[in-house]
mmCIF file of C-alpha atoms in Angstrom:
data_model
loop_
_atom_site.group_PDB
_atom_site.id
_atom_site.type_symbol
_atom_site.label_atom_id
_atom_site.label_comp_id
_atom_site.label_asym_id
_atom_site.label_seq_id
_atom_site.Cartn_x
_atom_site.Cartn_y
_atom_site.Cartn_z
ATOM 1 C CA MET B 66 44.858 -34.123 32.843
ATOM 2 C CA GLU B 67 43.358 -35.180 36.117
ATOM 3 C CA GLN B 68 40.109 -37.078 36.378
ATOM 4 C CA SER B 69 38.407 -34.261 38.311
ATOM 5 C CA THR B 70 39.405 -31.684 35.663
ATOM 6 C CA VAL B 71 38.010 -33.871 32.891
ATOM 7 C CA THR B 72 34.789 -34.342 34.856
ATOM 8 C CA LEU B 73 34.534 -30.585 35.419
ATOM 9 C CA VAL B 74 35.093 -29.767 31.726
ATOM 10 C CA VAL B 75 32.555 -32.395 30.604
ATOM 11 C CA GLY B 76 30.036 -31.107 33.173
ATOM 12 C CA LEU B 77 30.500 -27.474 32.093
ATOM 13 C CA ALA B 78 30.174 -28.472 28.424
ATOM 14 C CA GLY B 79 26.946 -30.327 29.263
ATOM 15 C CA ILE B 80 25.524 -27.341 31.109
ATOM 16 C CA ALA B 81 26.491 -24.989 28.273
ATOM 17 C CA SER B 82 24.935 -27.228 25.629
ATOM 18 C CA THR B 83 21.752 -27.574 27.716
ATOM 19 C CA LEU B 84 21.514 -23.769 27.988
ATOM 20 C CA ILE B 85 22.039 -23.354 24.240
ATOM 21 C CA VAL B 86 19.407 -25.969 23.400
ATOM 22 C CA SER B 87 16.958 -24.424 25.903
ATOM 23 C CA GLY B 88 17.541 -20.956 24.437
ATOM 24 C CA MET B 89 16.963 -22.246 20.919
ATOM 25 C CA GLY B 90 13.799 -24.007 22.091
ATOM 26 C CA LEU B 91 12.455 -20.782 23.577
ATOM 27 C CA TYR B 92 13.335 -18.873 20.401
ATOM 28 C CA TYR B 93 11.558 -21.337 18.112
ATOM 29 C CA THR B 94 8.559 -21.510 20.442
ATOM 30 C CA ALA B 95 8.252 -17.715 20.344
ATOM 31 C CA MET B 96 8.626 -17.707 16.558
ATOM 32 C CA SER B 97 5.955 -20.380 16.112
ATOM 33 C CA ARG B 98 3.556 -18.342 18.216
ATOM 34 C CA THR B 99 4.049 -15.192 16.113
ATOM 35 C CA ALA B 100 3.871 -16.945 12.727
ATOM 36 C CA PRO B 101 0.048 -17.229 12.717
ATOM 37 C CA ARG B 102 -0.279 -13.550 13.691
ATOM 38 C CA ARG B 103 2.158 -12.571 10.979
ATOM 39 C CA GLN B 104 0.211 -14.605 8.438
ATOM 40 C CA THR B 105 -3.105 -13.103 9.576
ATOM 41 C CA LEU B 106 -1.653 -9.589 9.362
ATOM 42 C CA PHE B 107 -0.347 -10.240 5.851
ATOM 43 C CA LEU B 108 -3.743 -11.546 4.724
ATOM 44 C CA LYS B 109 -5.409 -8.414 6.163
ATOM 45 C CA GLN B 110 -2.809 -6.225 4.419
ATOM 46 C CA ILE B 111 -3.574 -7.907 1.104
ATOM 47 C CA GLU B 112 -7.316 -7.498 1.625
ATOM 48 C CA THR B 113 -6.971 -3.824 2.580
ATOM 49 C CA ALA B 114 -4.563 -2.965 -0.247
ATOM 50 C CA VAL B 115 -6.834 -4.628 -2.818
ATOM 51 C CA GLU B 116 -9.868 -2.767 -1.433
ATOM 52 C CA ILE B 117 -8.043 0.573 -1.597
ATOM 53 C CA VAL B 118 -6.823 0.035 -5.155
ATOM 54 C CA HIS B 119 -10.299 -1.089 -6.258
ATOM 55 C CA LEU B 120 -11.967 1.953 -4.697
ATOM 56 C CA GLN B 121 -9.406 4.344 -6.157
ATOM 57 C CA SER B 122 -10.064 2.918 -9.628
ATOM 58 C CA ARG B 123 -13.801 3.478 -9.211
ATOM 59 C CA ILE B 124 -13.183 7.038 -8.011
ATOM 60 C CA ARG B 125 -10.929 7.652 -11.013
ATOM 61 C CA VAL B 126 -13.803 6.789 -13.362
ATOM 62 C CA PHE B 127 -16.122 9.278 -11.661
ATOM 63 C CA ALA B 128 -13.412 11.950 -11.422
ATOM 64 C CA THR B 129 -12.772 11.567 -15.150
ATOM 65 C CA LEU B 130 -16.461 12.215 -15.797
ATOM 66 C CA LEU B 131 -16.357 15.238 -13.483
ATOM 67 C CA SER B 132 -13.378 16.669 -15.377
ATOM 68 C CA SER B 133 -15.450 17.106 -18.544
ATOM 69 C CA LYS B 134 -18.181 19.747 -18.767
ATOM 70 C CA GLU B 135 -19.718 17.895 -21.727
ATOM 71 C CA SER B 136 -20.408 14.735 -19.731
ATOM 72 C CA PRO B 137 -24.137 13.981 -19.562
ATOM 73 C CA TYR B 138 -23.543 12.031 -16.331
ATOM 74 C CA LEU B 139 -22.242 14.804 -14.065
ATOM 75 C CA LYS B 140 -25.045 14.542 -11.518
ATOM 76 C CA GLU B 141 -24.768 10.748 -11.199
ATOM 77 C CA ALA B 142 -20.975 10.857 -11.181
ATOM 78 C CA ARG B 143 -20.977 13.429 -8.358
ATOM 79 C CA ARG B 144 -23.322 11.290 -6.276
ATOM 80 C CA ASP B 145 -21.335 8.106 -6.945
ATOM 81 C CA ILE B 146 -17.925 9.661 -6.277
ATOM 82 C CA GLY B 147 -19.213 10.856 -2.906
ATOM 83 C CA GLU B 148 -20.294 7.347 -1.924
ATOM 84 C CA HIS B 149 -17.064 5.729 -3.135
ATOM 85 C CA TYR B 150 -14.983 8.408 -1.422
ATOM 86 C CA ARG B 151 -16.765 7.646 1.856
ATOM 87 C CA GLN B 152 -15.875 3.960 1.423
ATOM 88 C CA PHE B 153 -12.301 4.915 0.546
ATOM 89 C CA VAL B 154 -11.933 6.965 3.738
ATOM 90 C CA GLU B 155 -13.247 4.044 5.801
ATOM 91 C CA ALA B 156 -10.691 1.749 4.145
ATOM 92 C CA GLN B 157 -7.975 4.357 4.740
ATOM 93 C CA GLU B 158 -8.769 4.465 8.457
ATOM 94 C CA LYS B 159 -8.622 0.682 8.663
ATOM 95 C CA ALA B 160 -5.348 0.764 6.731
ATOM 96 C CA ALA B 161 -3.765 3.015 9.374
ATOM 97 C CA VAL B 162 -3.176 0.001 11.626
ATOM 98 C CA LEU B 163 -2.549 -2.592 8.914
ATOM 99 C CA LEU B 164 -0.386 -1.148 6.165
ATOM 100 C CA PRO B 165 3.274 -0.139 6.328
ATOM 101 C CA VAL B 166 3.671 3.531 7.221
ATOM 102 C CA GLU B 167 5.018 4.592 3.817
ATOM 103 C CA LEU B 168 2.038 3.104 2.001
ATOM 104 C CA TRP B 169 -0.468 4.499 4.490
ATOM 105 C CA VAL B 170 1.024 8.001 4.139
ATOM 106 C CA GLU B 171 0.536 7.777 0.366
ATOM 107 C CA VAL B 172 -3.044 6.506 0.823
ATOM 108 C CA LYS B 173 -3.712 9.459 3.145
ATOM 109 C CA GLY B 174 -2.215 11.859 0.589
ATOM 110 C CA LEU B 175 -4.433 10.331 -2.089
ATOM 111 C CA SER B 176 -7.462 10.739 0.155
ATOM 112 C CA ASP B 177 -6.649 14.418 0.645
ATOM 113 C CA GLU B 178 -6.197 14.850 -3.118
ATOM 114 C CA MET B 179 -9.572 13.170 -3.749
ATOM 115 C CA SER B 180 -11.227 15.476 -1.235
ATOM 116 C CA ASP B 181 -9.671 18.520 -2.929
ATOM 117 C CA ALA B 182 -10.850 17.293 -6.355
ATOM 118 C CA ILE B 183 -14.413 16.812 -5.124
ATOM 119 C CA GLY B 184 -14.307 20.239 -3.484
ATOM 120 C CA GLU B 185 -12.999 21.756 -6.710
ATOM 121 C CA PHE B 186 -15.900 20.241 -8.634
ATOM 122 C CA ASP B 187 -18.408 21.472 -6.081
ATOM 123 C CA SER B 188 -17.066 25.027 -6.234
ATOM 124 C CA GLN B 189 -16.147 25.321 -9.942
ATOM 125 C CA GLY B 190 -18.342 22.732 -11.645
ATOM 126 C CA ILE B 191 -15.321 20.857 -13.038
ATOM 127 C CA ILE B 192 -12.160 19.101 -11.916
ATOM 128 C CA GLU B 193 -9.293 20.877 -13.675
ATOM 129 C CA GLN B 194 -6.773 18.881 -15.719
ATOM 130 C CA GLY B 195 -3.881 19.771 -13.378
ATOM 131 C CA ARG B 196 -5.794 18.323 -10.433
ATOM 132 C CA MET B 197 -6.657 15.199 -12.464
ATOM 133 C CA LYS B 198 -2.996 14.748 -13.373
ATOM 134 C CA THR B 199 -1.950 14.876 -9.713
ATOM 135 C CA LEU B 200 -4.822 12.612 -8.679
ATOM 136 C CA ILE B 201 -3.897 9.979 -11.266
ATOM 137 C CA ALA B 202 -0.219 10.226 -10.298
ATOM 138 C CA ARG B 203 -1.041 9.608 -6.638
ATOM 139 C CA MET B 204 -3.237 6.679 -7.613
ATOM 140 C CA ALA B 205 -0.378 5.181 -9.614
ATOM 141 C CA LYS B 206 2.009 5.474 -6.675
ATOM 142 C CA VAL B 207 -0.474 3.881 -4.267
ATOM 143 C CA ALA B 208 -1.075 1.034 -6.725
ATOM 144 C CA LEU B 209 2.667 0.424 -7.171
ATOM 145 C CA LEU B 210 3.359 0.485 -3.436
ATOM 146 C CA SER B 211 0.427 -1.878 -2.886
ATOM 147 C CA ARG B 212 1.940 -4.303 -5.391
ATOM 148 C CA VAL B 213 5.228 -4.147 -3.512
ATOM 149 C CA VAL B 214 3.571 -4.794 -0.127
ATOM 150 C CA ILE B 215 1.528 -7.675 -1.500
ATOM 151 C CA GLY B 216 4.554 -9.058 -3.327
ATOM 152 C CA SER B 217 2.767 -9.419 -6.654
ATOM 153 C CA ASP B 218 5.949 -9.168 -8.667
ATOM 154 C CA GLU B 219 7.949 -11.446 -6.403
ATOM 155 C CA LEU B 220 5.308 -14.166 -6.452
ATOM 156 C CA THR B 221 4.870 -14.179 -10.219
ATOM 157 C CA GLU B 222 7.638 -16.089 -11.981
ATOM 158 C CA GLN B 223 6.954 -14.363 -15.279
ATOM 159 C CA SER B 224 7.166 -10.863 -13.811
ATOM 160 C CA ILE B 225 10.041 -8.561 -14.545
ATOM 161 C CA GLU B 226 10.732 -8.476 -10.788
ATOM 162 C CA LEU B 227 11.005 -4.707 -10.650
ATOM 163 C CA PHE B 228 10.349 -4.560 -6.943
ATOM 164 C CA SER B 229 12.081 -7.607 -5.516
ATOM 165 C CA SER B 230 13.862 -6.054 -2.542
ATOM 166 C CA GLN B 231 13.453 -3.612 0.320
ATOM 167 C CA LYS B 232 15.741 -1.245 -1.590
ATOM 168 C CA GLU B 233 13.262 -1.135 -4.478
ATOM 169 C CA TYR B 234 10.341 -0.620 -2.083
ATOM 170 C CA VAL B 235 12.083 2.381 -0.544
ATOM 171 C CA ARG B 236 12.945 3.696 -4.034
ATOM 172 C CA VAL B 237 9.269 3.633 -5.071
ATOM 173 C CA ALA B 238 8.118 5.071 -1.733
ATOM 174 C CA ASP B 239 10.561 7.973 -2.139
ATOM 175 C CA LEU B 240 9.417 8.899 -5.652
ATOM 176 C CA GLU B 241 7.784 12.299 -5.782
ATOM 177 C CA ILE B 242 4.267 12.751 -7.124
ATOM 178 C CA ALA B 243 5.721 15.045 -9.802
ATOM 179 C CA HIS B 244 7.461 11.986 -11.294
ATOM 180 C CA PHE B 245 4.099 10.255 -11.749
ATOM 181 C CA GLU B 246 2.563 13.456 -13.125
ATOM 182 C CA GLU B 247 5.345 13.604 -15.722
ATOM 183 C CA ILE B 248 4.705 10.003 -16.736
ATOM 184 C CA GLN B 249 0.975 10.727 -17.015
ATOM 185 C CA SER B 250 1.727 13.732 -19.241
ATOM 186 C CA ARG B 251 3.866 11.579 -21.548
ATOM 187 C CA ILE B 252 1.149 8.944 -21.776
ATOM 188 C CA SER B 253 -1.576 11.527 -22.464
ATOM 189 C CA ARG B 254 0.242 13.093 -25.429
#
């Protein structure tokens, strides 16, 4: 091989390696810039999911009281559920930009179900058992999806790791509310 050919090959190899290293440098620079945003988003998602699950548990307590005509606390429960529902809707609106779409859609569905339950109480003086069953089922699905988003099961070594992959997340997101209603019926027997 001639000296000029060797020089050309070595020069081209040097240029190619410089381009590869420069490209990798740009890639890692871009990744390092997005990492803090990704971490901030995840922290906000955790905060929002925890707030939603906490509020839904408070609303469940008041809805349970409103589903019994014998409850001596109907007036207080109606007032309190209204206030907690308002907070829930505010959290839901914040969640629209923070949570994954599948989880937000379920939170929105739960919000609609809560509104219907409150309306049912206002018009009939009680939340019927069928409505309570659906409400509790939606709450269970939101809680499970929140656990998946937060990664509770993945981060706990002693967990059963039910939801350790995207496939499992999609499986839970695709479950119908009727499935959770059926589980609630079995538990209530």
